[in-house]
Tab-separated table of C-alpha atoms in Angstrom:
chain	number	residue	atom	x	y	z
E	1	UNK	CA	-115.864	-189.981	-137.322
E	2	UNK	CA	-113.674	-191.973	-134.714
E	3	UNK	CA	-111.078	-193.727	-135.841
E	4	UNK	CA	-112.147	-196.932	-134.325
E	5	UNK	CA	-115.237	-197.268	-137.034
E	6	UNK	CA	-112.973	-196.735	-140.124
E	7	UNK	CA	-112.515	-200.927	-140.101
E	8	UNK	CA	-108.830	-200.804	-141.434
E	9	UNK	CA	-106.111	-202.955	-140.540
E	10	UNK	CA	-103.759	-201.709	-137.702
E	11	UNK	CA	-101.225	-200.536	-139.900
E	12	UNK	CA	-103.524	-198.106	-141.578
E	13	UNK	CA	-105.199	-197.049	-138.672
E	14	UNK	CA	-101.608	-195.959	-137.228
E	15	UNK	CA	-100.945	-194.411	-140.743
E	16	UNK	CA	-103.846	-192.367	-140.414
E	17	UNK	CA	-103.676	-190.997	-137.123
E	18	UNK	CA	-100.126	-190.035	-138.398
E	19	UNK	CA	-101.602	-188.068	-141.471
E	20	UNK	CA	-104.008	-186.414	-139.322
E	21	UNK	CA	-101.971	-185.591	-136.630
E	22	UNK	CA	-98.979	-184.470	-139.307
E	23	UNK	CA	-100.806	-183.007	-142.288
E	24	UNK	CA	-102.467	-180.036	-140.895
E	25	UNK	CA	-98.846	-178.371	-140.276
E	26	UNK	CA	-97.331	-180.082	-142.891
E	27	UNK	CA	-99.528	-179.114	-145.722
E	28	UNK	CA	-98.313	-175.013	-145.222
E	29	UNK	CA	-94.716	-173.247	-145.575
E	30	UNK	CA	-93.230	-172.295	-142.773
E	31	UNK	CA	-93.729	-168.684	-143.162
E	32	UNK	CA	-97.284	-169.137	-142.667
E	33	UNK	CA	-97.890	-171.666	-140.480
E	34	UNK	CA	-98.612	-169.634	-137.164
E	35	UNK	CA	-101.188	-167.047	-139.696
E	36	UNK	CA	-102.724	-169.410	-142.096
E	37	UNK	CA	-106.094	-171.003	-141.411
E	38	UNK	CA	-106.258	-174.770	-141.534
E	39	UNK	CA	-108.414	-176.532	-144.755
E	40	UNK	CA	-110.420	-178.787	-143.329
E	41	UNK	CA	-108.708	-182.793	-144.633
E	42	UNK	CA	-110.681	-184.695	-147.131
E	43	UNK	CA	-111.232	-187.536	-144.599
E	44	UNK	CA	-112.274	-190.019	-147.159
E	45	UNK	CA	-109.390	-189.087	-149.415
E	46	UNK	CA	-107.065	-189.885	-146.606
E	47	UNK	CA	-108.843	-192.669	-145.410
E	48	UNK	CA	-108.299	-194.115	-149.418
E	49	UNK	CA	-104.425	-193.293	-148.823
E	50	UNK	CA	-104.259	-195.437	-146.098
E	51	UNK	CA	-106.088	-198.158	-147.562
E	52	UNK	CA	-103.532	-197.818	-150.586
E	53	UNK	CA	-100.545	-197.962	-148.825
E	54	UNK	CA	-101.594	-201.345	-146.649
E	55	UNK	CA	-102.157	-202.368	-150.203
E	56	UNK	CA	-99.618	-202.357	-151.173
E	57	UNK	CA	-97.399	-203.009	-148.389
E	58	UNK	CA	-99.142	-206.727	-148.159
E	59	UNK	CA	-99.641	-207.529	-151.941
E	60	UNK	CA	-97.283	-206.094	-153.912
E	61	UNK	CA	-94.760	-208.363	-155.488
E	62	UNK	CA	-91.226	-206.994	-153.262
E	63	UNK	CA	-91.397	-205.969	-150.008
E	64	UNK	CA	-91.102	-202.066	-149.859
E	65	UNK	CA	-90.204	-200.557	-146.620
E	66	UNK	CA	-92.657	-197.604	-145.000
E	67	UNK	CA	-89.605	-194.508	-145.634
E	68	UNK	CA	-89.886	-195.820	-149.598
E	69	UNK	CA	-93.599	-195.765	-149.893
E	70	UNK	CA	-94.017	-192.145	-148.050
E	71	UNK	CA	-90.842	-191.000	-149.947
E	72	UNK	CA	-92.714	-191.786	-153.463
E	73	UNK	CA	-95.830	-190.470	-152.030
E	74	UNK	CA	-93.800	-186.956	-151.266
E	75	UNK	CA	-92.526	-187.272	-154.938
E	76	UNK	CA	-95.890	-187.741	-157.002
E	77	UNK	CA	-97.627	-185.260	-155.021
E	78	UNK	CA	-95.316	-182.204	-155.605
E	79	UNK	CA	-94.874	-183.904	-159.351
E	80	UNK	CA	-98.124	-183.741	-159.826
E	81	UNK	CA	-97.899	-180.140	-159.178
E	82	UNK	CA	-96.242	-179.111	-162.130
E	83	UNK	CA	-92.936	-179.761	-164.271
E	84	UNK	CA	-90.366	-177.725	-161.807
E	85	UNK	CA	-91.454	-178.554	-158.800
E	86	UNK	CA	-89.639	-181.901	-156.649
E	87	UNK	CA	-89.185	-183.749	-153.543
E	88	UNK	CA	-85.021	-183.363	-153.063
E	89	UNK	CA	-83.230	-186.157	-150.758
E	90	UNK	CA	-79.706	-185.530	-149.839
E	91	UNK	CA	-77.992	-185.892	-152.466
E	92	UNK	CA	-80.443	-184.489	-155.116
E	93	UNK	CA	-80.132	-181.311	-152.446
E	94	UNK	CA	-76.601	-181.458	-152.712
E	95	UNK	CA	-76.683	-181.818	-156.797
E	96	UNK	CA	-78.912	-178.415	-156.964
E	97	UNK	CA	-76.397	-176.248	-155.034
E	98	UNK	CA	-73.710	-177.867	-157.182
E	99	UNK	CA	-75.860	-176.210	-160.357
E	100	UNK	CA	-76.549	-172.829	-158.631
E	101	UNK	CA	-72.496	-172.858	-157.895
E	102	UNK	CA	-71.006	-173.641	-161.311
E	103	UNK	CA	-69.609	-176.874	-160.877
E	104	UNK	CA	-70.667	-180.711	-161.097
E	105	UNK	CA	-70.226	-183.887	-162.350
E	106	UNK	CA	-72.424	-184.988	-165.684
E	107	UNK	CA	-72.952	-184.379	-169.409
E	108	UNK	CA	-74.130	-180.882	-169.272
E	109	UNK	CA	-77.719	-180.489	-170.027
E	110	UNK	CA	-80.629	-178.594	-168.594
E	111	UNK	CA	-83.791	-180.694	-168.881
E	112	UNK	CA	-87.352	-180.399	-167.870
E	113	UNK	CA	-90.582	-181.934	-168.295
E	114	UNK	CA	-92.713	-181.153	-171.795
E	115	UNK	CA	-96.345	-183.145	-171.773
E	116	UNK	CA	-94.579	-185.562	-169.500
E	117	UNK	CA	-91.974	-186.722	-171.654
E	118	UNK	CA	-88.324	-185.856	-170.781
E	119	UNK	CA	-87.631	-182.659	-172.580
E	120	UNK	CA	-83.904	-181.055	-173.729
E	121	UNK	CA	-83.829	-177.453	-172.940
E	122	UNK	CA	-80.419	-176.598	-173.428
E	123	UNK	CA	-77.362	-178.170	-174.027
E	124	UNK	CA	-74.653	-176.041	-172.126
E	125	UNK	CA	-71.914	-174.535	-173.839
E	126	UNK	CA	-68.636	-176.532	-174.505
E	127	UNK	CA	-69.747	-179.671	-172.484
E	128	UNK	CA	-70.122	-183.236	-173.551
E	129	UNK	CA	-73.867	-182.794	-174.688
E	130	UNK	CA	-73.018	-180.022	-176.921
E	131	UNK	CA	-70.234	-181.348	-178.573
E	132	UNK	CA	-72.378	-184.129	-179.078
E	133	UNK	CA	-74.619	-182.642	-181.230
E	134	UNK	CA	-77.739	-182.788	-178.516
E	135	UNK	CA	-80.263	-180.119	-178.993
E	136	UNK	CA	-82.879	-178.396	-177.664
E	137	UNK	CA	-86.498	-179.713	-177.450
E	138	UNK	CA	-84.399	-183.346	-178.106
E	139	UNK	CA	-86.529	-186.004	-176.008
E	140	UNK	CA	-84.683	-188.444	-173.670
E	141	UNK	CA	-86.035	-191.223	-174.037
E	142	UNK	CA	-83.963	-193.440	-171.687
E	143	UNK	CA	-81.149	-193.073	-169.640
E	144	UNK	CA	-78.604	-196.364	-169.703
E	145	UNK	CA	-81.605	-198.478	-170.830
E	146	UNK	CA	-83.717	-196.852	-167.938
E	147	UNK	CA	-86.930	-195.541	-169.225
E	148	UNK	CA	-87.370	-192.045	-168.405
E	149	UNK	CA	-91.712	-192.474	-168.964
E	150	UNK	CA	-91.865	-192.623	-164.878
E	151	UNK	CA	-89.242	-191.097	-164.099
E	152	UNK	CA	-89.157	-187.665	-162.035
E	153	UNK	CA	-87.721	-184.850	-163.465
E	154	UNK	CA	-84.968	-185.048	-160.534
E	155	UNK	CA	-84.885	-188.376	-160.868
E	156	UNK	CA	-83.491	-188.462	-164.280
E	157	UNK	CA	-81.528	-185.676	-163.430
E	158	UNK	CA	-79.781	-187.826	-160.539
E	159	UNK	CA	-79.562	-190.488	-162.893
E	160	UNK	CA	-77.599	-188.481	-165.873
E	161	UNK	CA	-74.845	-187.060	-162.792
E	162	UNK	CA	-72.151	-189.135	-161.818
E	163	UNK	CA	-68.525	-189.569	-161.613
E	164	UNK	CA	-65.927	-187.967	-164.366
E	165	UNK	CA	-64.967	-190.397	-166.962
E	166	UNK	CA	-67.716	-193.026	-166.482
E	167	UNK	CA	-69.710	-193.307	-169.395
E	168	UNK	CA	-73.352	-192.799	-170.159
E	169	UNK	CA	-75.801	-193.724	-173.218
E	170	UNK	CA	-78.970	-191.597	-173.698
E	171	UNK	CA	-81.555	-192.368	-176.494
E	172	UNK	CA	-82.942	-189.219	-178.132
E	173	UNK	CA	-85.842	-188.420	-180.161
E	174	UNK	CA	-86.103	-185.553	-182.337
E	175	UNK	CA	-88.499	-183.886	-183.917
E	176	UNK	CA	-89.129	-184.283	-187.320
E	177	UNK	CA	-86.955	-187.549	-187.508
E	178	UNK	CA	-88.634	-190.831	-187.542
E	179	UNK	CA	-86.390	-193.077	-184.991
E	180	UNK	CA	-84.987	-192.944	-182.489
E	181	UNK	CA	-80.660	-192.920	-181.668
E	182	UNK	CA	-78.287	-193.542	-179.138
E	183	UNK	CA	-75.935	-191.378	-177.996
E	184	UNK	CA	-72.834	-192.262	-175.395
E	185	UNK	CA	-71.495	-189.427	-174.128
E	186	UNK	CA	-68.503	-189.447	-171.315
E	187	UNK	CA	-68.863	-187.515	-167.914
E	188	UNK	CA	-66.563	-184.919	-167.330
E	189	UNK	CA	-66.421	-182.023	-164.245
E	190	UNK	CA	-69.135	-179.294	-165.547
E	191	UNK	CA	-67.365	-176.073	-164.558
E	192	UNK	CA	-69.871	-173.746	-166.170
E	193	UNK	CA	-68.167	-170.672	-166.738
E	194	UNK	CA	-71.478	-168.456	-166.960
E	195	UNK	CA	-69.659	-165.624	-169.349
E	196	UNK	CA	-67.776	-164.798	-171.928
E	197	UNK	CA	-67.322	-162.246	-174.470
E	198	UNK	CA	-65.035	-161.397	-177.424
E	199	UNK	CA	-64.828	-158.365	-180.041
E	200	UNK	CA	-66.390	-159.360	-183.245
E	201	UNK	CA	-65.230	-155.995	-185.037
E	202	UNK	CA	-63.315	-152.710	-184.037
E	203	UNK	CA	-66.211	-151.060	-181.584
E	204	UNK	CA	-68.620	-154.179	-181.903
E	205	UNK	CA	-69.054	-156.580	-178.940
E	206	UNK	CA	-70.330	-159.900	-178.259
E	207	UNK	CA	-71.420	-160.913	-174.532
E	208	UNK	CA	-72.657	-164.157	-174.354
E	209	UNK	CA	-74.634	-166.210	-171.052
E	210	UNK	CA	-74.453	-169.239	-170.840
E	211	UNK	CA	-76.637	-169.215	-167.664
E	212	UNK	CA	-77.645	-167.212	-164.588
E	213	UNK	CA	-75.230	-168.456	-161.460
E	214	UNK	CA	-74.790	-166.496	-158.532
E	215	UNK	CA	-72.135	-164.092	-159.957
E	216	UNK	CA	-73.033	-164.026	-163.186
E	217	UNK	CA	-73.818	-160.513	-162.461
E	218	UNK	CA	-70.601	-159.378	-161.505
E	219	UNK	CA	-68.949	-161.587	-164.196
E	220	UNK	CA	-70.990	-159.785	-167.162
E	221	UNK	CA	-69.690	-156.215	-165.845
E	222	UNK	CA	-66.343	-157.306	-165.574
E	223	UNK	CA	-66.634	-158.384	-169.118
E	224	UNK	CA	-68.059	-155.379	-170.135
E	225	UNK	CA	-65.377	-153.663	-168.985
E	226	UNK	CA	-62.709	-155.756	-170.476
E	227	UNK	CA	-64.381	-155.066	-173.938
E	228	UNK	CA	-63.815	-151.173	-173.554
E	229	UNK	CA	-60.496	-151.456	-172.738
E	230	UNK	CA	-60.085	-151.836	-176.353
E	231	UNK	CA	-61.343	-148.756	-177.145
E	232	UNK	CA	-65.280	-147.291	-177.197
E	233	UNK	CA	-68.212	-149.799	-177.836
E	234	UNK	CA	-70.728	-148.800	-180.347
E	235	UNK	CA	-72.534	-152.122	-179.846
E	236	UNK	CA	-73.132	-154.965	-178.507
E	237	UNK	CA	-74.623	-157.930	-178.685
E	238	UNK	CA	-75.879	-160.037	-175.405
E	239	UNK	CA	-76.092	-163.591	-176.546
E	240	UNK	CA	-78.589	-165.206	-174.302
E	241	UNK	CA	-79.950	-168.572	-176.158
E	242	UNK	CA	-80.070	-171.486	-175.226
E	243	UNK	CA	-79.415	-169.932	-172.169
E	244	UNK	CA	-81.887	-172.189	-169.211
E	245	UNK	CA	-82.350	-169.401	-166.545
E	246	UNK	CA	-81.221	-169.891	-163.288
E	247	UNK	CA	-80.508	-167.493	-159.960
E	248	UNK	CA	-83.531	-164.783	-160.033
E	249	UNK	CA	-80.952	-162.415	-158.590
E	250	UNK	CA	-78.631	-163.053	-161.317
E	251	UNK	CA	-81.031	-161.963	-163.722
E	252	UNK	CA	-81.737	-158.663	-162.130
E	253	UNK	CA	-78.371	-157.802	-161.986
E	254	UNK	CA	-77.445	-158.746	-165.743
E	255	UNK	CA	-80.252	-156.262	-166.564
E	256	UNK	CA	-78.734	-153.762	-164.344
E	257	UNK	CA	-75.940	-153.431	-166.516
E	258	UNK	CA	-77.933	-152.142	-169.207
E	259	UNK	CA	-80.611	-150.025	-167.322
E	260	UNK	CA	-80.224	-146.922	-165.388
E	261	UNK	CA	-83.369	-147.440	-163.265
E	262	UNK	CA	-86.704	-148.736	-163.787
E	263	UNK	CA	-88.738	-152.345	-162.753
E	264	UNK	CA	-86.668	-155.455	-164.228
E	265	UNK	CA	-89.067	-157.718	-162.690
E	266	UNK	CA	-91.835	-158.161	-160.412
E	267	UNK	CA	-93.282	-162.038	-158.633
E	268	UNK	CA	-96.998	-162.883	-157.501
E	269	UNK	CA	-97.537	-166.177	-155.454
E	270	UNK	CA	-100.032	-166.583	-152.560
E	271	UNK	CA	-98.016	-165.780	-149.610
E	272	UNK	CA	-96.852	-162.075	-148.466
E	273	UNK	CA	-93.272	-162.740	-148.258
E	274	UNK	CA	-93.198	-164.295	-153.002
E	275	UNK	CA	-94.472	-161.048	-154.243
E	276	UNK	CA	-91.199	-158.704	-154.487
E	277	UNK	CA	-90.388	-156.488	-157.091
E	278	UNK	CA	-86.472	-155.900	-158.429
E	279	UNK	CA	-85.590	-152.531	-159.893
E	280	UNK	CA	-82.318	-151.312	-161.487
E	281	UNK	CA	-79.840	-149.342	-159.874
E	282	UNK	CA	-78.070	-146.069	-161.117
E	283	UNK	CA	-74.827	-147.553	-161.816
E	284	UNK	CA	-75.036	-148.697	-164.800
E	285	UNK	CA	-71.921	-150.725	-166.522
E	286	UNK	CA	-73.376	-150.192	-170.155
E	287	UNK	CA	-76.239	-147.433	-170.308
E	288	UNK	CA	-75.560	-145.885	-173.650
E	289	UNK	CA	-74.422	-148.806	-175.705
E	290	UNK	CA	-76.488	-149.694	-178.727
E	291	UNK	CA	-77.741	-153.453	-177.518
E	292	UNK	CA	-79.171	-156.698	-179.456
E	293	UNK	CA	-80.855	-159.052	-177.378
E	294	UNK	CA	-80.388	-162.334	-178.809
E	295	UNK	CA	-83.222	-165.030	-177.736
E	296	UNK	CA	-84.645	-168.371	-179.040
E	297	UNK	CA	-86.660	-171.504	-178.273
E	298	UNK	CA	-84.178	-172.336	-175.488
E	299	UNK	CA	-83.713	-168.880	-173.301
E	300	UNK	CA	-86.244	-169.872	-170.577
E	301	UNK	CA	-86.760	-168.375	-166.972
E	302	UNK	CA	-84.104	-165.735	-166.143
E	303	UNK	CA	-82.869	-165.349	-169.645
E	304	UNK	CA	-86.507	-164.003	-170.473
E	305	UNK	CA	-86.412	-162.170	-167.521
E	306	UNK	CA	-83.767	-159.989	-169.044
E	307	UNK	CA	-85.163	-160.144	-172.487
E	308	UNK	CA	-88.385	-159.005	-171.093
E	309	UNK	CA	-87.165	-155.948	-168.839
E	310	UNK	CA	-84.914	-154.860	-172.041
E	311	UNK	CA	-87.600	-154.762	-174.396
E	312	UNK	CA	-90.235	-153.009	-171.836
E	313	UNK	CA	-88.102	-150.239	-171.195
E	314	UNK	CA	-86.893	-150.287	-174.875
E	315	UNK	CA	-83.106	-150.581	-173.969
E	316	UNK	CA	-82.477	-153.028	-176.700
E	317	UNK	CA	-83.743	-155.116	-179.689
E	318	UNK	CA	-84.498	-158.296	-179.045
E	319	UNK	CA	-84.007	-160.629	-182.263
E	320	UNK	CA	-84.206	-164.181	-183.006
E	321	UNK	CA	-87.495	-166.490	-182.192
E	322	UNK	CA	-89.516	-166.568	-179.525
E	323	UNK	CA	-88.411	-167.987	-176.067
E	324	UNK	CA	-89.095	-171.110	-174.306
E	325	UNK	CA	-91.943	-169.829	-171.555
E	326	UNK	CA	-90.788	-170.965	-168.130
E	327	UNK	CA	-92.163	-167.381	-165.910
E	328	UNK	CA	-92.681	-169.393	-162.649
E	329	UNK	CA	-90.405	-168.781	-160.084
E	330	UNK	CA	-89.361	-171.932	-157.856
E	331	UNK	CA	-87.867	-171.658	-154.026
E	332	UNK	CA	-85.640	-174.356	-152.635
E	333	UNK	CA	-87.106	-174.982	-149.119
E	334	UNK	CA	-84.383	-177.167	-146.656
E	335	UNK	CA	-86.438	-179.953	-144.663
E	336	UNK	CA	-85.331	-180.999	-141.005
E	337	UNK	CA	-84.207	-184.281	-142.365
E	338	UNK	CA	-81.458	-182.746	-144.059
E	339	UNK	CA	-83.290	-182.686	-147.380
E	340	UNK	CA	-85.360	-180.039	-149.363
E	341	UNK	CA	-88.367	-179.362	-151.745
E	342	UNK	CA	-87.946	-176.999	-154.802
E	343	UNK	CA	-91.672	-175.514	-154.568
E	344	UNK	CA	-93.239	-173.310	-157.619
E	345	UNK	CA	-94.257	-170.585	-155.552
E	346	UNK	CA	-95.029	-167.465	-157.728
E	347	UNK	CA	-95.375	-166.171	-161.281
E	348	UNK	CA	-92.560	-163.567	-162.499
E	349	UNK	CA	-93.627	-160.542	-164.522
E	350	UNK	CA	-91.943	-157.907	-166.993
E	351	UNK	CA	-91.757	-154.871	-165.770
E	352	UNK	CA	-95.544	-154.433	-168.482
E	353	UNK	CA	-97.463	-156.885	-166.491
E	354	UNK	CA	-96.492	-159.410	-169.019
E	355	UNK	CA	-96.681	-163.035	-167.272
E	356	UNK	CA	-94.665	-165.128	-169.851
E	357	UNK	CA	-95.265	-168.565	-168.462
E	358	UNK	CA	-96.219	-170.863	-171.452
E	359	UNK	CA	-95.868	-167.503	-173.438
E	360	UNK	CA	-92.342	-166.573	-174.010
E	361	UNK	CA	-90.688	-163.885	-175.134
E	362	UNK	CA	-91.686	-162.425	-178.800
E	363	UNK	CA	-88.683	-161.174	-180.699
E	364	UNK	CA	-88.913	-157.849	-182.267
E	365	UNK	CA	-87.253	-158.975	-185.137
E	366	UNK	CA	-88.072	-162.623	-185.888
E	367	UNK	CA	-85.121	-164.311	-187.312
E	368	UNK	CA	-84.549	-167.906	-188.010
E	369	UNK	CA	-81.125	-170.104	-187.199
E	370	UNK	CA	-79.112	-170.981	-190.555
E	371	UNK	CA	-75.947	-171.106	-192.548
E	372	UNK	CA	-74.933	-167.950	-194.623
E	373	UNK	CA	-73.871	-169.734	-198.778
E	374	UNK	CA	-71.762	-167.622	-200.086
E	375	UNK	CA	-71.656	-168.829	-203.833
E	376	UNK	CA	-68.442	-168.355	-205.944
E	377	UNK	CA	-70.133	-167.744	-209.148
E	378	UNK	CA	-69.225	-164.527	-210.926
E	379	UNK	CA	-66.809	-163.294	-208.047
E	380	UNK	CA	-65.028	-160.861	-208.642
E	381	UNK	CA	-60.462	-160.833	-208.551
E	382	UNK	CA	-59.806	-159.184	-205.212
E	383	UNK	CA	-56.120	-157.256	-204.147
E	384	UNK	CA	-55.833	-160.106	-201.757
E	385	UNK	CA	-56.054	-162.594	-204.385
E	386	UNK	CA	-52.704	-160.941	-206.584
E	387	UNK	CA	-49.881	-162.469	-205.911
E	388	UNK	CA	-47.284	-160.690	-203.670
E	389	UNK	CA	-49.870	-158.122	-202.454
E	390	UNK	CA	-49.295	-156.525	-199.350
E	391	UNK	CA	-50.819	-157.980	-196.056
E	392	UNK	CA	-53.206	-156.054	-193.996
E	393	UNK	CA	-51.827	-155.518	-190.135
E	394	UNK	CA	-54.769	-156.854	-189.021
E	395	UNK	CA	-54.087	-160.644	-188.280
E	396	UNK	CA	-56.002	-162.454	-191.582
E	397	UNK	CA	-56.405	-165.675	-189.292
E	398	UNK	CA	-58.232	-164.003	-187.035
E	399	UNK	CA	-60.416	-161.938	-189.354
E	400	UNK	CA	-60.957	-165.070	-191.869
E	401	UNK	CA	-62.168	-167.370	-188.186
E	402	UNK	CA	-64.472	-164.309	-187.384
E	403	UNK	CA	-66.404	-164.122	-190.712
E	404	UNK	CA	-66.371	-167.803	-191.109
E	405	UNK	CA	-68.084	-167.807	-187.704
E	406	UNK	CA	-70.918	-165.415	-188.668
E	407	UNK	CA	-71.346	-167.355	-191.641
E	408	UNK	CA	-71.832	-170.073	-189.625
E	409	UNK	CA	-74.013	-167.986	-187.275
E	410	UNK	CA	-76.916	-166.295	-189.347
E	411	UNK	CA	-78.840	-164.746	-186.182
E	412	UNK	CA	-75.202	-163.488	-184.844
E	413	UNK	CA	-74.307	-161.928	-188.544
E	414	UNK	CA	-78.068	-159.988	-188.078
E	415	UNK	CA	-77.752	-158.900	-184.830
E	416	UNK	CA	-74.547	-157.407	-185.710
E	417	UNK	CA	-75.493	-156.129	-189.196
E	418	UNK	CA	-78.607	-154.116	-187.111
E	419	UNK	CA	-76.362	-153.103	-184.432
E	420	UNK	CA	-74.068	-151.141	-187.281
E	421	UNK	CA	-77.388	-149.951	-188.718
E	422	UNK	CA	-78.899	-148.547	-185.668
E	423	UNK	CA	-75.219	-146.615	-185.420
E	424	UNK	CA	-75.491	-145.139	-188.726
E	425	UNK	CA	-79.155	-143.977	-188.128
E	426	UNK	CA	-77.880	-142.516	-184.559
E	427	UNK	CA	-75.192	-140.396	-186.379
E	428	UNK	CA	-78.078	-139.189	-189.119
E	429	UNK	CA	-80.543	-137.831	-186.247
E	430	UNK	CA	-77.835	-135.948	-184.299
């Protein structure tokens, strides 16, 4: 069909030689450009494009410039895709890298797209959102009186960054509450510190990730090897909920520390170069350390990554509820303009075969988040109730924080009354 009997207006006609000049090339990776045969176009679909966009550019009610119109266009289509995937402009780029790196300006959330509807996935540890009170599976429902209904998932995301100290007002719906609230937070510098880990009792560690960041890795066996320097481990716990995933490679090597070889993950996409398979090395930071996995509705991505490897190779328990689901596996792809697409371009699997997109992680012991009550009825007089008793030489400060914080921590108190238990049964069989 020549272009001359299509009948559009001049404008279209130059839009669609562009499209079928561009799209051919434009429509594949790069890697696979010069290899992949070339779809025949739907000629008619583009032709409707066209007609669209002169549409619009003559009767809609504000003038929008040709870069805006194609710019959407970009945006619906790879929106359209699925939740993760996004047209990037500069400064979206830029805000990305910022994440991957550890620091950036906003309220400290990870977000994503559930039935279309602007989803909480995790608030991020000692940030504005979490001291806030925000938590996961919380719906945004506007952004500074900005509706977040059409909004792109970058979009909002853009829209929630900005400059320390300015203030922003979000309005959250949660589940199982009947309105909706408001809820101003300040911006402050996000310096997401990935790790950190503490001694809960004599021989008992606690390892918690925040998120997977490029040396998050390197960071978890440094903190491993802090903890021993206080004497022999004979457990710990590795913290990862509410933990939203991040750097693939991160993942692999926080698994690492536990495993002494073995799969930790393998990827499947369409194209030669997205199906790669990670395996654990032989130096291992923690091989022979008892290990509880902790996981819940917001470890997504890399954190089930790691769950997943751990519990096919039985390494570890993992406890708590089952994971969010995100096993797709999205590459950042830099454009000649100077801007990027973040493209969904395989499906990650556990070591099994397991795929866990819109899956998740199972827990092999399922336990709930709650509040240990410890009721006073009936107790009992205690030496450290008698007046002038002597004082332990453990600090009491310390030790009263630490049980007041598995109190306050059900699924942390579990995890570390199992880890004790698994010792004691270890001691029976040898």
């Amino acid at each position: 069909m020549s272009l001359r009997s299509v009948g559009f207006l001049p404008a279209s006609r130059r839009l669609l030689a562009t499209l079928l000049l561009v799209l051919p090339l434009a429509a594949l990776p790069l890697t696979a450009q010069a290899t992949a045969p070339v779809d025949e176009l739907p000629l008619e679909d583009i032709q409707t494009f066209a007609e669209v966009f002169e549409r619009i550019k003559r009767a809609y009610v504000e003038e929008v410039d040709d870069r805006t119109l194609i710019r959407n266009a970009m945006r619906g289509m790879l929106t359209e895709l699925d939740p993760h995937s996004a047209y990037l402009d500069r400064d979206e780029f830029q805000s990305l890298r910022e994440s991957t790196e550890g620091q950036f300006g906003g309220i400290g959330i990870e977000v994503g797209l559930e039935n279309g509807r602007l989803t909480i996935i995790t608030p991020i540890d000692d940030t504005p959102a979490s001291r806030a009170g925000l938590q996961a599976r919380d719906t945004i429902l506007s952004i500074d009186d900005t509706s977040t209904e059409r909004l792109s998932l970058q979009e909002a995301v853009t829209l929630m960054r900005g400059e320390p100290g300015s203030e922003i007002t979000v309005t959250i719906l949660r589940s199982g509450e009947e309105s909706a609230f408001d809820v101003t937070l300040t911006r402050e510098i996000i310096r997401t510190e990935s790790v950190r880990s503490e001694l809960l009792e004599t021989g008992y560690g606690y390892l918690r990730v925040s998120q997977f960041q490029n040396r998050t890795g390197e960071q978890v066996n440094s903190a491993i090897r802090q903890l021993e320097r206080d004497g022999p481990l004979d457990g710990l716990i590795l913290d990862l909920r509410n933990n939203p995933g991040g750097v693939l490679q991160a993942a692999v090597a926080v698994a690492d520390a536990f495993l002494e070889g073995g799969l930790v993950v393998y990827t499947e996409g369409r194209l030669p170069d997205t199906e790669m398979s990670f395996s654990a090395s032989r130096e291992t930071a923690a091989p022979d350390v008892s290990l509880v996995v902790l996981i819940n509705g917001g470890s997504a991505s890399a954190a089930e990554i790691v769950a997943g490897a751990l519990q096919d190779q039985h390494r570890g328990v993992i406890m708590g509820t089952e994971s969010f689901g995100k096993g797709s596996v999205q590459q950042i792809m830099p454009l000649g303009n100077g801007e990027g697409l973040k493209l969904t371009t395989a499906l990650y699997y556990t070591p099994n075969g397991r795929s866990i997109q819109a899956l998740g992680i199972e827990p092999d012991v399922e336990v709930v988040r709650g509040r240990v009550e410890v009721t006073e009825t009936g107790r009992q007089l205690r030496e450290a109730d008698l007046e002038g008793h002597l004082r332990s030489r453990d600090d009491p400060r310390q030790r009263q924080a630490m049980t007041e914080r598995l109190r306050e921590d059900y699924q942390l108190g579990e995890a570390l009354n199992l880890l004790k238990a698994l010792n004691v049964l270890d001691r029976r069989d040898r």
